[in-house]
mmCIF file of C-alpha atoms in Angstrom:
data_model
loop_
_atom_site.group_PDB
_atom_site.id
_atom_site.type_symbol
_atom_site.label_atom_id
_atom_site.label_comp_id
_atom_site.label_asym_id
_atom_site.label_seq_id
_atom_site.Cartn_x
_atom_site.Cartn_y
_atom_site.Cartn_z
ATOM 1 C CA LYS X 1 -6.559 -3.820 5.325
ATOM 2 C CA GLU X 2 -7.034 -0.035 5.344
ATOM 3 C CA GLN X 3 -7.045 0.041 1.542
ATOM 4 C CA ILE X 4 -9.668 -2.747 1.447
ATOM 5 C CA THR X 5 -11.875 -0.919 3.963
ATOM 6 C CA GLU X 6 -11.675 2.255 1.880
ATOM 7 C CA LEU X 7 -12.461 0.366 -1.338
ATOM 8 C CA LYS X 8 -15.640 -1.047 0.214
ATOM 9 C CA ARG X 9 -17.078 2.492 0.174
ATOM 10 C CA CYS X 10 -16.458 2.932 -3.559
ATOM 11 C CA SER X 11 -18.587 2.466 -6.625
ATOM 12 C CA ILE X 12 -17.182 1.608 -10.030
ATOM 13 C CA THR X 13 -18.425 2.300 -13.493
ATOM 14 C CA PHE X 14 -17.368 -0.507 -15.735
ATOM 15 C CA ASP X 15 -18.679 -1.397 -19.176
ATOM 16 C CA GLY X 16 -21.168 1.471 -18.838
ATOM 17 C CA GLN X 17 -22.667 0.133 -15.622
ATOM 18 C CA SER X 18 -22.211 1.661 -12.193
ATOM 19 C CA ARG X 19 -22.114 -0.744 -9.261
ATOM 20 C CA HIS X 20 -20.853 -1.018 -5.733
ATOM 21 C CA LEU X 21 -17.270 -2.263 -5.582
ATOM 22 C CA VAL X 22 -17.042 -5.659 -3.868
ATOM 23 C CA PRO X 23 -13.359 -6.044 -2.958
ATOM 24 C CA GLU X 24 -13.393 -9.853 -2.878
ATOM 25 C CA GLU X 25 -14.890 -9.877 -6.390
ATOM 26 C CA HIS X 26 -13.233 -6.849 -8.019
ATOM 27 C CA VAL X 27 -9.723 -6.813 -6.493
ATOM 28 C CA LEU X 28 -6.584 -8.832 -7.270
ATOM 29 C CA ILE X 29 -3.718 -8.678 -4.791
ATOM 30 C CA VAL X 30 -0.257 -9.284 -6.214
ATOM 31 C CA ALA X 31 2.932 -9.853 -4.236
ATOM 32 C CA PRO X 32 6.438 -10.711 -5.467
ATOM 33 C CA TYR X 33 7.115 -13.625 -3.117
ATOM 34 C CA ASN X 34 5.208 -16.829 -2.279
ATOM 35 C CA LYS X 35 5.832 -16.254 1.428
ATOM 36 C CA GLN X 36 4.160 -12.817 1.195
ATOM 37 C CA VAL X 37 1.261 -14.385 -0.748
ATOM 38 C CA ARG X 38 0.731 -16.950 2.034
ATOM 39 C CA LEU X 39 0.784 -14.220 4.700
ATOM 40 C CA LEU X 40 -1.707 -12.066 2.766
ATOM 41 C CA LYS X 41 -4.020 -15.065 2.247
ATOM 42 C CA GLN X 42 -4.065 -15.629 6.016
ATOM 43 C CA ARG X 43 -4.884 -11.988 6.716
ATOM 44 C CA LEU X 44 -7.293 -11.420 3.795
ATOM 45 C CA PRO X 45 -9.325 -14.602 3.288
ATOM 46 C CA GLY X 46 -11.649 -14.613 0.297
ATOM 47 C CA PHE X 47 -9.395 -12.531 -1.955
ATOM 48 C CA GLU X 48 -7.583 -13.653 -5.064
ATOM 49 C CA ILE X 49 -3.944 -13.305 -4.039
ATOM 50 C CA GLY X 50 -0.877 -14.518 -5.886
ATOM 51 C CA THR X 51 2.388 -13.707 -7.593
ATOM 52 C CA VAL X 52 2.625 -12.032 -11.004
ATOM 53 C CA ASP X 53 3.024 -15.464 -12.611
ATOM 54 C CA LYS X 54 -0.386 -16.601 -11.343
ATOM 55 C CA PHE X 55 -2.243 -13.627 -12.829
ATOM 56 C CA GLN X 56 -0.624 -13.416 -16.262
ATOM 57 C CA GLY X 57 -3.502 -12.691 -18.668
ATOM 58 C CA LYS X 58 -6.068 -12.064 -15.906
ATOM 59 C CA GLN X 59 -7.535 -8.637 -15.092
ATOM 60 C CA LYS X 60 -9.813 -7.073 -12.492
ATOM 61 C CA PRO X 61 -10.991 -3.505 -11.946
ATOM 62 C CA VAL X 62 -8.583 -2.947 -9.016
ATOM 63 C CA VAL X 63 -5.137 -4.419 -8.372
ATOM 64 C CA ILE X 64 -3.206 -3.966 -5.143
ATOM 65 C CA ILE X 65 0.499 -4.642 -5.502
ATOM 66 C CA SER X 66 2.348 -5.367 -2.268
ATOM 67 C CA MET X 67 6.054 -4.777 -2.783
ATOM 68 C CA ALA X 68 6.747 -6.780 0.422
ATOM 69 C CA ASP X 69 10.333 -5.547 0.919
ATOM 70 C CA SER X 70 11.273 -2.408 2.787
ATOM 71 C CA ASP X 71 14.912 -2.400 1.694
ATOM 72 C CA ALA X 72 15.756 -3.248 -1.920
ATOM 73 C CA ASN X 73 19.334 -4.102 -0.992
ATOM 74 C CA GLU X 74 18.108 -6.722 1.497
ATOM 75 C CA SER X 75 15.497 -8.180 -0.881
ATOM 76 C CA ALA X 76 15.319 -11.985 -0.728
ATOM 77 C CA ARG X 77 15.722 -12.359 -4.506
ATOM 78 C CA GLY X 78 17.629 -9.149 -5.139
ATOM 79 C CA MET X 79 16.898 -5.792 -6.663
ATOM 80 C CA ASP X 80 16.707 -7.246 -10.188
ATOM 81 C CA PHE X 81 13.710 -9.378 -9.186
ATOM 82 C CA LEU X 82 11.940 -6.815 -6.982
ATOM 83 C CA PHE X 83 12.137 -3.995 -9.554
ATOM 84 C CA SER X 84 11.905 -6.147 -12.684
ATOM 85 C CA LYS X 85 10.367 -4.057 -15.468
ATOM 86 C CA ASN X 86 8.424 -7.029 -16.811
ATOM 87 C CA ARG X 87 7.081 -8.076 -13.408
ATOM 88 C CA LEU X 88 6.040 -4.523 -12.464
ATOM 89 C CA ASN X 89 4.428 -4.011 -15.866
ATOM 90 C CA VAL X 90 2.442 -7.256 -15.644
ATOM 91 C CA ALA X 91 1.335 -6.479 -12.065
ATOM 92 C CA ILE X 92 0.189 -2.930 -12.853
ATOM 93 C CA SER X 93 -1.430 -3.844 -16.163
ATOM 94 C CA ARG X 94 -3.742 -6.383 -14.445
ATOM 95 C CA ALA X 95 -5.759 -3.350 -13.261
ATOM 96 C CA GLN X 96 -8.604 -2.251 -15.502
ATOM 97 C CA ILE X 97 -9.350 0.917 -13.505
ATOM 98 C CA LEU X 98 -7.001 1.424 -10.544
ATOM 99 C CA ALA X 99 -3.602 0.074 -9.511
ATOM 100 C CA ILE X 100 -2.448 0.633 -5.936
ATOM 101 C CA VAL X 101 1.208 -0.038 -5.106
ATOM 102 C CA VAL X 102 1.837 -0.547 -1.399
ATOM 103 C CA ALA X 103 5.514 -0.085 -0.597
ATOM 104 C CA ASN X 104 7.991 1.441 1.778
ATOM 105 C CA PRO X 105 8.714 4.994 0.543
ATOM 106 C CA LEU X 106 12.443 4.326 0.862
ATOM 107 C CA LEU X 107 12.364 1.789 -2.005
ATOM 108 C CA ALA X 108 12.415 4.737 -4.424
ATOM 109 C CA TYR X 109 15.750 5.767 -2.856
ATOM 110 C CA ALA X 110 17.518 2.406 -2.948
ATOM 111 C CA ASP X 111 21.299 2.441 -3.153
ATOM 112 C CA CYS X 112 22.487 1.590 -6.644
ATOM 113 C CA TYR X 113 25.839 0.005 -7.395
ATOM 114 C CA SER X 114 25.504 -0.336 -11.144
ATOM 115 C CA LEU X 115 23.856 1.296 -14.122
ATOM 116 C CA LYS X 116 21.432 -1.632 -14.310
ATOM 117 C CA ASN X 117 20.367 -0.976 -10.682
ATOM 118 C CA MET X 118 19.875 2.704 -11.502
ATOM 119 C CA VAL X 119 17.584 1.834 -14.426
ATOM 120 C CA LEU X 120 15.492 -0.493 -12.226
ATOM 121 C CA VAL X 121 15.128 1.997 -9.370
ATOM 122 C CA ASN X 122 14.400 4.772 -11.874
ATOM 123 C CA LEU X 123 11.467 2.772 -13.252
ATOM 124 C CA PHE X 124 10.023 2.346 -9.756
ATOM 125 C CA SER X 125 10.627 6.053 -9.059
ATOM 126 C CA ARG X 126 8.676 6.950 -12.229
ATOM 127 C CA ILE X 127 5.799 4.819 -10.968
ATOM 128 C CA VAL X 128 5.975 6.806 -7.726
ATOM 129 C CA GLN X 129 5.969 10.114 -9.605
ATOM 130 C CA SER X 130 3.121 9.175 -11.971
ATOM 131 C CA GLY X 131 0.650 8.554 -9.146
ATOM 132 C CA ALA X 132 -0.736 10.490 -6.245
ATOM 133 C CA ILE X 133 1.251 9.635 -3.139
ATOM 134 C CA GLU X 134 -0.550 9.008 0.107
ATOM 135 C CA GLN X 135 1.339 8.106 3.262
ATOM 136 C CA ILE X 136 -0.328 5.345 5.256
ATOM 137 C CA PRO X 137 1.121 4.339 8.635
ATOM 138 C CA VAL X 138 1.667 0.604 8.993
ATOM 139 C CA ARG X 139 2.562 -0.371 12.543
ATOM 140 C CA SER X 140 5.895 1.307 13.279
ATOM 141 C CA SER X 141 6.978 1.925 9.680
ATOM 142 C CA ALA X 142 5.424 3.883 6.822
ATOM 143 C CA SER X 143 4.062 2.616 3.539
ATOM 144 C CA MET X 144 2.988 4.358 0.396
ATOM 145 C CA GLN X 145 -0.050 4.096 -1.827
ATOM 146 C CA PHE X 146 0.133 5.190 -5.456
ATOM 147 C CA LYS X 147 -3.039 5.650 -7.423
ATOM 148 C CA SER X 148 -3.069 5.349 -11.177
ATOM 149 C CA PRO X 149 -3.256 8.600 -13.197
ATOM 150 C CA ALA X 150 -6.636 7.426 -14.559
ATOM 151 C CA ASP X 151 -8.024 7.813 -11.011
ATOM 152 C CA SER X 152 -6.883 11.454 -10.697
#
């Protein structure tokens, strides 16, 4: 909700026109799991919220990607699903101007037990490194917000 509140104070220039950003109109929220989507819909009514599969081919100025898991090794569908190159690429590429990834900072330090796991975590770590990192407290744990290089 903090990211949404901050976005409400922003203006966007899109297609040569500057206008006030209306989060419910200009923001997609993407989560990896249907259960997380349902929870976000309850907490953020009026927003377009879904999994990567729902938004294939659709774009909006701002995309918020909720990674949902705080421990890759305990992920409901495993590290391969959570850090899937294709799923992360589709989620991030839905953003026309800004992609925000909300995640536990420890995801970038997940334990790897195979070369394949290392490649997946490395991709997520490169996403972390390519954006500006801002720590945002969420209840008793920490989360991370990464802004796209285009925003810098």
